[in-house]
XYZ file of C-alpha atoms in Angstrom:
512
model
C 93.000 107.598 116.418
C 96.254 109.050 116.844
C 97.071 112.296 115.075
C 99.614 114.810 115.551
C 98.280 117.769 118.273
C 98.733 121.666 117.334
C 101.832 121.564 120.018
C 103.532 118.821 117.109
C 102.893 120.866 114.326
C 106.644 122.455 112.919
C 106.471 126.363 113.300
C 106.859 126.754 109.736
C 103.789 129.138 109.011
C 101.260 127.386 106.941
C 101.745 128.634 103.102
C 97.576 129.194 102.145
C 94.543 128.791 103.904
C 94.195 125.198 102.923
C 97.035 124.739 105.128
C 95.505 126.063 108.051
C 92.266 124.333 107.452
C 94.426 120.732 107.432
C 96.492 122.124 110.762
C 92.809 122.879 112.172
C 92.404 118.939 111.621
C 95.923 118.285 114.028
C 97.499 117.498 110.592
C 100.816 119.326 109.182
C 101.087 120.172 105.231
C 103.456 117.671 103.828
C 101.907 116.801 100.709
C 102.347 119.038 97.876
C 99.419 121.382 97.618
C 99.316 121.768 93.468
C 96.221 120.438 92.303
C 93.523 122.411 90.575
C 89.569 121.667 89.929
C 90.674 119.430 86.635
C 93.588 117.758 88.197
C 90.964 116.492 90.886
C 88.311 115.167 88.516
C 91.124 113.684 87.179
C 91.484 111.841 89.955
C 88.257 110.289 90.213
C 87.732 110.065 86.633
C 91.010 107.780 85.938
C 90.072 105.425 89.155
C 86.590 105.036 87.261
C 88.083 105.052 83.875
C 85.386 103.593 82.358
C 87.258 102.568 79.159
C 89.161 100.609 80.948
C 86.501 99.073 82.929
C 83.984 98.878 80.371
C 86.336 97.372 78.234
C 87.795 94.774 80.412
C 83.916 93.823 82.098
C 81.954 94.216 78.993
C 82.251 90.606 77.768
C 81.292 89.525 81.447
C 78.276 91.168 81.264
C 76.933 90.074 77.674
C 77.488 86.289 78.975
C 75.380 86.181 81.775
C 72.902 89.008 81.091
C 72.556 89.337 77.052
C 71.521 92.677 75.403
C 69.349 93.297 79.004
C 72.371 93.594 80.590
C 72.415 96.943 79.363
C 69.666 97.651 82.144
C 72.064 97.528 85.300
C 74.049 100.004 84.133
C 71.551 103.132 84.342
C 69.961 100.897 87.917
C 73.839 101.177 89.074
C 74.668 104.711 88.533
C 71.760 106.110 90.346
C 72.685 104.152 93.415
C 76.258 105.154 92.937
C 74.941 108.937 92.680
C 73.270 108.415 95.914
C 76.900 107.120 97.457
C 78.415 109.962 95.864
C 76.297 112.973 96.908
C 77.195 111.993 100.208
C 80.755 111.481 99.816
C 80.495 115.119 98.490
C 78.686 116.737 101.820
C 82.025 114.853 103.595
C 84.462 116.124 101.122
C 83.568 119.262 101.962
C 83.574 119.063 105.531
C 86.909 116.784 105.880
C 89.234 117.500 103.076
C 91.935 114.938 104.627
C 93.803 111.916 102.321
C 92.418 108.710 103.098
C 88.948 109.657 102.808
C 86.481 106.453 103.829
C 89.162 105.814 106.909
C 88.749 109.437 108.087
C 85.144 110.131 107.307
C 83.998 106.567 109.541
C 86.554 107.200 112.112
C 85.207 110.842 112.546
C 81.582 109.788 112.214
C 81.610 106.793 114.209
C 84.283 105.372 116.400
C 88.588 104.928 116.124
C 87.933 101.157 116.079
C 85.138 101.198 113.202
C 86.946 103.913 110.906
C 90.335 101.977 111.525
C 88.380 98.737 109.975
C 86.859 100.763 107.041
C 90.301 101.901 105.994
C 91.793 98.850 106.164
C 89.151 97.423 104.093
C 89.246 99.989 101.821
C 93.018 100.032 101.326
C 93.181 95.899 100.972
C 90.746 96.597 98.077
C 92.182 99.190 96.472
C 95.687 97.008 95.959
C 92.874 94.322 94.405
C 91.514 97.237 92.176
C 95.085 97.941 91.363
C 95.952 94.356 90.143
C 92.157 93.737 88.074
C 92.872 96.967 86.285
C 96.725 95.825 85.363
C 94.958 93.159 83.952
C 93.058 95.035 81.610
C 95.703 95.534 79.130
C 95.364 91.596 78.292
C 92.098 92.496 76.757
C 93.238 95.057 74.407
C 97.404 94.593 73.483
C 96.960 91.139 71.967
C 94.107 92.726 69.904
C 96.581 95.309 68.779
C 99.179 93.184 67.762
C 100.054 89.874 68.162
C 103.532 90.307 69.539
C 102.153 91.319 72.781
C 100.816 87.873 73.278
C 103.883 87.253 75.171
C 102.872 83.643 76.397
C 101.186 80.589 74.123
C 98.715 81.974 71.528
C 95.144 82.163 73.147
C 94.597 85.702 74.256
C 91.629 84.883 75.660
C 92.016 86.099 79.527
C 89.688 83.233 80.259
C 92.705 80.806 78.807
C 95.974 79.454 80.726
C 97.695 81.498 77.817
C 95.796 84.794 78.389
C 95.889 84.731 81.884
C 99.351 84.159 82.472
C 100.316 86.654 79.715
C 97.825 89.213 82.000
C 100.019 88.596 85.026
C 103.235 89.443 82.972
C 101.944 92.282 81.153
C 100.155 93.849 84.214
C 103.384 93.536 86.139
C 105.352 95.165 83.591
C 103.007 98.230 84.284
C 102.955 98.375 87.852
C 106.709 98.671 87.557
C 105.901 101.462 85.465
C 103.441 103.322 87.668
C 105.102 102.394 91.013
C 108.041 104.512 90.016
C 105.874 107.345 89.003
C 104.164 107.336 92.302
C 107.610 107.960 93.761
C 108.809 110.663 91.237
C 106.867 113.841 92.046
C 102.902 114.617 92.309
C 103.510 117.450 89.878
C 104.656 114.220 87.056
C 101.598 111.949 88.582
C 99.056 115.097 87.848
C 100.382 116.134 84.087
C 99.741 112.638 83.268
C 96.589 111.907 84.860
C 95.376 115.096 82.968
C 96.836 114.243 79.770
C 95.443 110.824 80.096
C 91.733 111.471 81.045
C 91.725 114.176 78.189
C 92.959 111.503 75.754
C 90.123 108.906 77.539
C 87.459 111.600 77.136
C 88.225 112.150 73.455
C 88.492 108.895 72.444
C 85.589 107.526 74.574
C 83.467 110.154 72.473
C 84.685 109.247 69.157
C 84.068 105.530 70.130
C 80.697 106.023 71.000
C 80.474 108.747 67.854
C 81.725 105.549 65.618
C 79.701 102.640 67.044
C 76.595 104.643 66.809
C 77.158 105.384 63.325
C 77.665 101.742 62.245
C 74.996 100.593 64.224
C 73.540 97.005 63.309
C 70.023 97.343 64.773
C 67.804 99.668 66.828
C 68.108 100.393 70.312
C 65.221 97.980 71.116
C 67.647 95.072 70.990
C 68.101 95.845 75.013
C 64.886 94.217 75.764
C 65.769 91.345 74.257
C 66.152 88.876 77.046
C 67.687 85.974 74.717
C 71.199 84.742 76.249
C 69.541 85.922 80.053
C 67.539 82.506 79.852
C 70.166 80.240 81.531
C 69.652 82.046 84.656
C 66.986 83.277 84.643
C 65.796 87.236 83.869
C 66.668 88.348 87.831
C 69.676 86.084 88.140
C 71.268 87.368 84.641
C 70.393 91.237 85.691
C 71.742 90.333 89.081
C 75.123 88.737 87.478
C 75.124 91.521 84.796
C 75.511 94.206 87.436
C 78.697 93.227 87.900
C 79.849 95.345 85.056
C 78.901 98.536 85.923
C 79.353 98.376 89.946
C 83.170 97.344 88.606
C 83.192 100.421 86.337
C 82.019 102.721 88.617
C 83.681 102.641 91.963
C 86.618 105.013 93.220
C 84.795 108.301 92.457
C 85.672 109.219 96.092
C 89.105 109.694 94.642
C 89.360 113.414 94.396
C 88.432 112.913 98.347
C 91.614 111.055 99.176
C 93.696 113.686 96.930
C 92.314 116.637 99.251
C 95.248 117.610 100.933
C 97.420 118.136 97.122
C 93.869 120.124 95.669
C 93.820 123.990 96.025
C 90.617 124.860 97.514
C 89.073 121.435 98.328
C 86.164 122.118 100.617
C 84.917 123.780 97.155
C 86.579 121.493 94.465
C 85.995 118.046 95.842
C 82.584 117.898 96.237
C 82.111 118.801 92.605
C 84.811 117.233 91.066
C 83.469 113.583 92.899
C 79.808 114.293 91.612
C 81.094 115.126 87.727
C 83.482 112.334 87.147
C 80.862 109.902 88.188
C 78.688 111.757 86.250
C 80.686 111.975 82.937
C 81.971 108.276 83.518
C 78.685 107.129 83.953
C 76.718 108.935 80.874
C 80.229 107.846 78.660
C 80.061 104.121 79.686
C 76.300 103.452 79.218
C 77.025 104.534 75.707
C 79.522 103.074 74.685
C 77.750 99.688 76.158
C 74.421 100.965 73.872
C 76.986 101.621 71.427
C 78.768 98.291 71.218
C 75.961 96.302 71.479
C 74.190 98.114 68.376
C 77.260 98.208 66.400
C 78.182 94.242 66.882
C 78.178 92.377 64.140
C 76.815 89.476 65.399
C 75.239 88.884 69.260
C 74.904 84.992 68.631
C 78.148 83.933 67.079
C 79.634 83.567 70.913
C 82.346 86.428 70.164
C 81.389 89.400 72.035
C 80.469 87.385 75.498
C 84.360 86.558 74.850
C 86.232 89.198 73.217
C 84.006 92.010 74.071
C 84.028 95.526 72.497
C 87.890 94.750 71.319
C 86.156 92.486 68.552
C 83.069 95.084 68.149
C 85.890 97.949 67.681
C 88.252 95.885 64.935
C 85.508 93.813 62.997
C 82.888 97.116 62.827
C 85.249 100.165 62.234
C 88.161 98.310 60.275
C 91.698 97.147 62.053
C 92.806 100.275 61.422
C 90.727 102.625 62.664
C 90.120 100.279 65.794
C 93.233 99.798 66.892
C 94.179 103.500 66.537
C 91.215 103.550 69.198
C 92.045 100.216 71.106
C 95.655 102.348 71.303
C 93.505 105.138 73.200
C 92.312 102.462 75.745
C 95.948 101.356 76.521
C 96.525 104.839 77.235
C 93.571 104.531 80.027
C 94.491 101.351 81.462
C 98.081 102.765 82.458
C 96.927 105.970 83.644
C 93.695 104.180 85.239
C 96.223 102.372 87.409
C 98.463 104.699 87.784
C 95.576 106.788 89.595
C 94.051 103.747 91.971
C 97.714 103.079 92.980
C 97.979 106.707 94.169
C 94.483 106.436 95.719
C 96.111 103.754 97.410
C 99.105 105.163 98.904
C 97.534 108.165 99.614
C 95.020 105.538 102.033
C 98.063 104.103 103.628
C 99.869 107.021 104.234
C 96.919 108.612 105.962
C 96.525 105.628 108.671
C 100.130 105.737 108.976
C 100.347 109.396 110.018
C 97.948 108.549 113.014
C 100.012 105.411 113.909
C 97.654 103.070 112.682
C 99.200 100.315 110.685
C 102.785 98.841 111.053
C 105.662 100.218 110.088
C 104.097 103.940 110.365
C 106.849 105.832 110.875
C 108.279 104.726 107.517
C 104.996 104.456 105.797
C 104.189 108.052 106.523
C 107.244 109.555 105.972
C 106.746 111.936 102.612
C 109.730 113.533 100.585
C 110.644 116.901 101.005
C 111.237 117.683 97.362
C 108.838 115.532 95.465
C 105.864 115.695 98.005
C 105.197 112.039 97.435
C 105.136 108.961 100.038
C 107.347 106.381 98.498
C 106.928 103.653 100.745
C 103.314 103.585 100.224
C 103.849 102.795 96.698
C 106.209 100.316 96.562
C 104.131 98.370 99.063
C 101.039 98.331 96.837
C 102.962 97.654 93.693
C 104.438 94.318 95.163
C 101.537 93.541 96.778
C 99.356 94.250 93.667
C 101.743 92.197 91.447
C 101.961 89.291 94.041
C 97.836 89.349 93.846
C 98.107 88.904 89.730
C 100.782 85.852 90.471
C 97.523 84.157 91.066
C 96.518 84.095 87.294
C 99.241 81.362 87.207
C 97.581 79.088 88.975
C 94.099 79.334 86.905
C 92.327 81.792 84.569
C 89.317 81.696 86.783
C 91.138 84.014 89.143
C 90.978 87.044 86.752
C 87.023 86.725 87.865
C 87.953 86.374 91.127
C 90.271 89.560 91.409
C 87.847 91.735 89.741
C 84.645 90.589 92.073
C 86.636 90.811 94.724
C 87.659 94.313 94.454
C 84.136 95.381 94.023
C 82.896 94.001 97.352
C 85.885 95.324 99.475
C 85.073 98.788 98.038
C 81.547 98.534 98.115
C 81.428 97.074 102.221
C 84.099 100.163 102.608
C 81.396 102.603 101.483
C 78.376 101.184 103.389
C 80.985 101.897 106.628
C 80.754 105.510 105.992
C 77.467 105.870 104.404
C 76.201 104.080 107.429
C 77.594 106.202 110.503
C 76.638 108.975 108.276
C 73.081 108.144 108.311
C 73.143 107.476 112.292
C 74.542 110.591 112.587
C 72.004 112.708 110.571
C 69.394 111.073 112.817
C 70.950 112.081 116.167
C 71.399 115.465 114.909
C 75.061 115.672 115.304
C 75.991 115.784 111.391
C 75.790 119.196 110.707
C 75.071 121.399 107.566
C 76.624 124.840 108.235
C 79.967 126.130 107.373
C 81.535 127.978 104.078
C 84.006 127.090 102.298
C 87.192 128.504 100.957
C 85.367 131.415 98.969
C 83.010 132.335 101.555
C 79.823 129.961 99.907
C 77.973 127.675 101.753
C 79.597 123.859 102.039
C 78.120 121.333 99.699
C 74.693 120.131 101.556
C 71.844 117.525 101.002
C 68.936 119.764 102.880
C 66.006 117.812 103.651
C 67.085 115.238 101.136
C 70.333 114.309 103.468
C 68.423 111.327 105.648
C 66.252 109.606 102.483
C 69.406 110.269 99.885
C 71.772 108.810 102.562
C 69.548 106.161 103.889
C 68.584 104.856 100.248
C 72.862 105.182 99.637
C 73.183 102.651 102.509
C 70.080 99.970 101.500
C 72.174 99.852 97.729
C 75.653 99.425 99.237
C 74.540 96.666 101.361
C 72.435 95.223 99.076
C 75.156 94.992 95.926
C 77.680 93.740 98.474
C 75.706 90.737 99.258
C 75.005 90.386 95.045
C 78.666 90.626 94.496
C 79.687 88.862 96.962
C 77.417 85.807 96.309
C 79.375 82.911 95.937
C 77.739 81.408 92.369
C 79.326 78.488 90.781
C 78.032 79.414 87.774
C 80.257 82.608 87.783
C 83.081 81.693 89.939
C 83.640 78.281 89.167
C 82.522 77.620 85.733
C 84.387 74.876 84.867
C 84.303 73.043 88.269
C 86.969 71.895 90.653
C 88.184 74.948 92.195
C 86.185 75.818 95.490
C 88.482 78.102 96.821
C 87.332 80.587 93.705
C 83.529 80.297 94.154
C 84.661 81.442 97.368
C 87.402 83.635 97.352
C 85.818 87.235 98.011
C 84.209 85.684 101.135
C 87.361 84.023 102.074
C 89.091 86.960 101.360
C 87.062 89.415 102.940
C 87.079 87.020 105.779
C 91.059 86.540 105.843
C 91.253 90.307 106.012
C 89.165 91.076 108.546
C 90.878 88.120 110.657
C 94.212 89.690 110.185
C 92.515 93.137 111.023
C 91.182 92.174 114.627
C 94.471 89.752 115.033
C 96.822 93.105 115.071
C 94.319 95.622 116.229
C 94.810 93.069 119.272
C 98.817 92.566 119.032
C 98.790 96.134 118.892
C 96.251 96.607 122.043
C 98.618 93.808 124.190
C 101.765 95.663 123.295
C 100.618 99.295 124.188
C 101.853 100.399 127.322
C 100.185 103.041 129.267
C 102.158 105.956 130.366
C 101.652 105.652 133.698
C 103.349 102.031 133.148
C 106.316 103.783 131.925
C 109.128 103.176 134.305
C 110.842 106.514 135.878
């Protein structure tokens, strides 16, 4: 790994200890230190976003898994706890951007880290595209006029899924440019938009719970789970919440803009999975008690955007559906700047191509701009593929899942080698003079059980069903994309990690 040595670093005196503590890391301070403790929740919370995600995956679920479905969701978030707590010990020890590519490099090897971050970053331009998509599931419901192409809204439908590709690219436009503008603009609306998610997430579950339809013992009803089977369905209906909540190590990768991260970041990535997770399983309760039918075939279609506008009124649910709109943008507004933040963070140590540009941050606005235009053409290029068939909206959204997930299971799994060799260490303080964030004793069984679920829900997601893939038949290429994805990307990986390799010259090769 290439980074800059203390000899590189301008002589402009670093402005706070945070400063010094990236300098310490052979890093200069180029991004705009101006984040506070709710800025960086922020962060994580608007990756999760869990109206967006529970909104766009709820319908998903119901199909293959039923009212059980409800089951993975609680199953999900205690393995995603277990990822999280110790994404938090490494927050606090390396608060650098591009968290999972500089937590594996520094745990493992240059070689390993370098393929974790490129993993990571491929997905997170895939997360960026499924959650564009999202707004197909709510505008139409809105009004009609956004229904842009043909009439069926359905995302499942040529009409829907080609009117997601033009409506998602309308909003990457949108939050490219903000990604370019300033990190103070990026931050104000990240925090206005989580505070509006929050409130409205409450009041939605507030609503459906008060118009509920039946007890909460409809969740052990396993009717609908029967085509596949009880474990199939549960396995199929995990999809939903391992979509919903993923990107938590977000306040992570925004280390080097938050004041006081060795503190913040570990407790800012533990509470918005936390509050994402406890807001999402009820609203799925919620909208599964408050439905006004669960055999009439509408909610394993339209999902809680029917529950919302046939249960509390058009009015009243659209106000609301408005609120989720408001959660998609800023939801991809914040995985977009997760991205960049990725990018620009192997750039700065030379490791992708064009790094000098790619790293190169403004002055005034503290903000990378070529990292963001690349991920907003390369996320709108991905939803070009909703074209071609409304299967891919599937595909996209699985997709993402698994790159993130395998990128995890690269850091939880050095992590755990390292706790057993004794080399990961617990000591240290951070900014205020506390102890860092620390497992204890529970560090190897926490982290070890951490790596068993990544692994494990990477092989579920990644699972190449017909059934969910390829329901309607005749497209292969679907019910395998995220292996021949994952596959294509770690082909081009190794193919320039060798270009690169073949093209270095040693300086003792350089001529005099």
């Amino acid at each position: 790994m290439t980074t800059t040595t203390p000899a590189d670093v301008r002589p402009d005196p670093p402005h706070s200890p945070d400063d010094r503590s990236l300098t310490a890391f052979g890093y200069r301070q180029e991004l705009h230190r101006s984040l506070g403790r709710y800025a960086s929740f922020a962060a994580g919370f608007s990756f999760i976003s869990v109206l967006t995600t529970v909104f766009q995956f709820f319908a998903f679920g119901y199909a293959f898994g039923g009212p059980v479905f409800f089951w993975t969701w609680p199953a999900v978030l205690v393995g995603q706890l277990l990822v999280a707590a110790c994404f938090a010990e490494l927050a606090a020890r390396y608060p650098i951007s591009g968290a999972i590519y500089q937590w594996s490099s520094r745990l493992s090897n240059v070689t390993f880290g370098w393929f974790a971050g490129w993993i990571m970053v491929i997905g997170q331009v895939v997360v960026v595209a499924a959650a564009a998509l999202a707004l197909q599931m709510v505008l139409p419901a809105i009004w009609s006029g956004f229904q842009l192409i043909g009439t069926d809204s359905a995302p499942t439908s040529a009409d829907g899924a080609a009117n997601a590709a033009v409506l998602g690219v309308i909003l990457l436009a949108l939050t490219t440019l903000v990604n370019i503008l300033d990190n103070r603009v990026m931050s104000v609306i990240n925090r206005v938009g989580v505070t509006a998610e929050i409130i409205g997430a409450i009041l939605i579950v507030v609503l459906l719970l008060t118009h509920s339809q039946r007890s909460p013992g409809i969740t052990f009803h396993t009717e609908g789970a029967a085509q596949s089977g009880l474990l199939g369905a549960l396995l199929v209906g995990s999809f939903t919440a391992a979509y919903v909540m993923i990107g938590f190590d977000s306040a992570g990768e925004m280390s080097e803009e938050t004041r006081n991260p060795r503190r913040t970041a570990p407790r800012t990535i533990l509470t918005a999975l936390g509050a994402a997770g406890l807001l999402g399983g009820l609203i799925v309760l919620g909208g599964l008690l408050a439905a006004p039918s669960l055999t009439d075939g509408r909610l394993a279609v339209d999902g809680l955007s029917y529950v919302l506008t046939s249960s509390l009124g058009d009015g009243v649910g659209r106000v609301l559906l408005a609120d989720v709109v408001v959660a998609i943008a800023v939801a991809t507004l914040a995985i977009q700047t997760s991205a960049c933040r990725m990018l620009f963070s192997m750039a700065r140590d030379g490791q992708l191509p064009f790094a000098g540009r790619l790293a190169k941050v403004n002055p005034r606005t503290g903000m990378p701009g070529a990292p963001a235009l690349v991920v907003g053409v390369l996320a709108a290029a991905l939803l070009l593929l909703n074209f071609a068939s409304p299967e891919a909206f599937l595909a996209i959204g699985t997709t993402c899942i698994v790159m993130l997930y395998l990128a995890y299971a690269m850091v939880t799994g050095p992590l755990l080698v390292s706790r057993l060799r004794g080399r990961f260490t617990t000591d240290g303080t951070d900014e205020t003079g506390a102890r860092l964030f620390s497992l204890g004793r529970w560090g190897v069984p926490v982290n070890a059980l951490a790596l068993l679920y990544g692994l494990f829900m990477t092989v579920n997601l990644a699972w190449p069903r017909a059934a969910v893939y390829d329901p309607a038949g005749g497209h292969w290429y679907f019910q395998y994309f995220t292996v021949l994805f994952l596959s294509i990307t770690i082909a081009l990986g190794v193919a320039y990690r060798a270009y690169k390799a073949r093209t270095a010259v040693a300086p003792e090769a350089v001529p005099v």
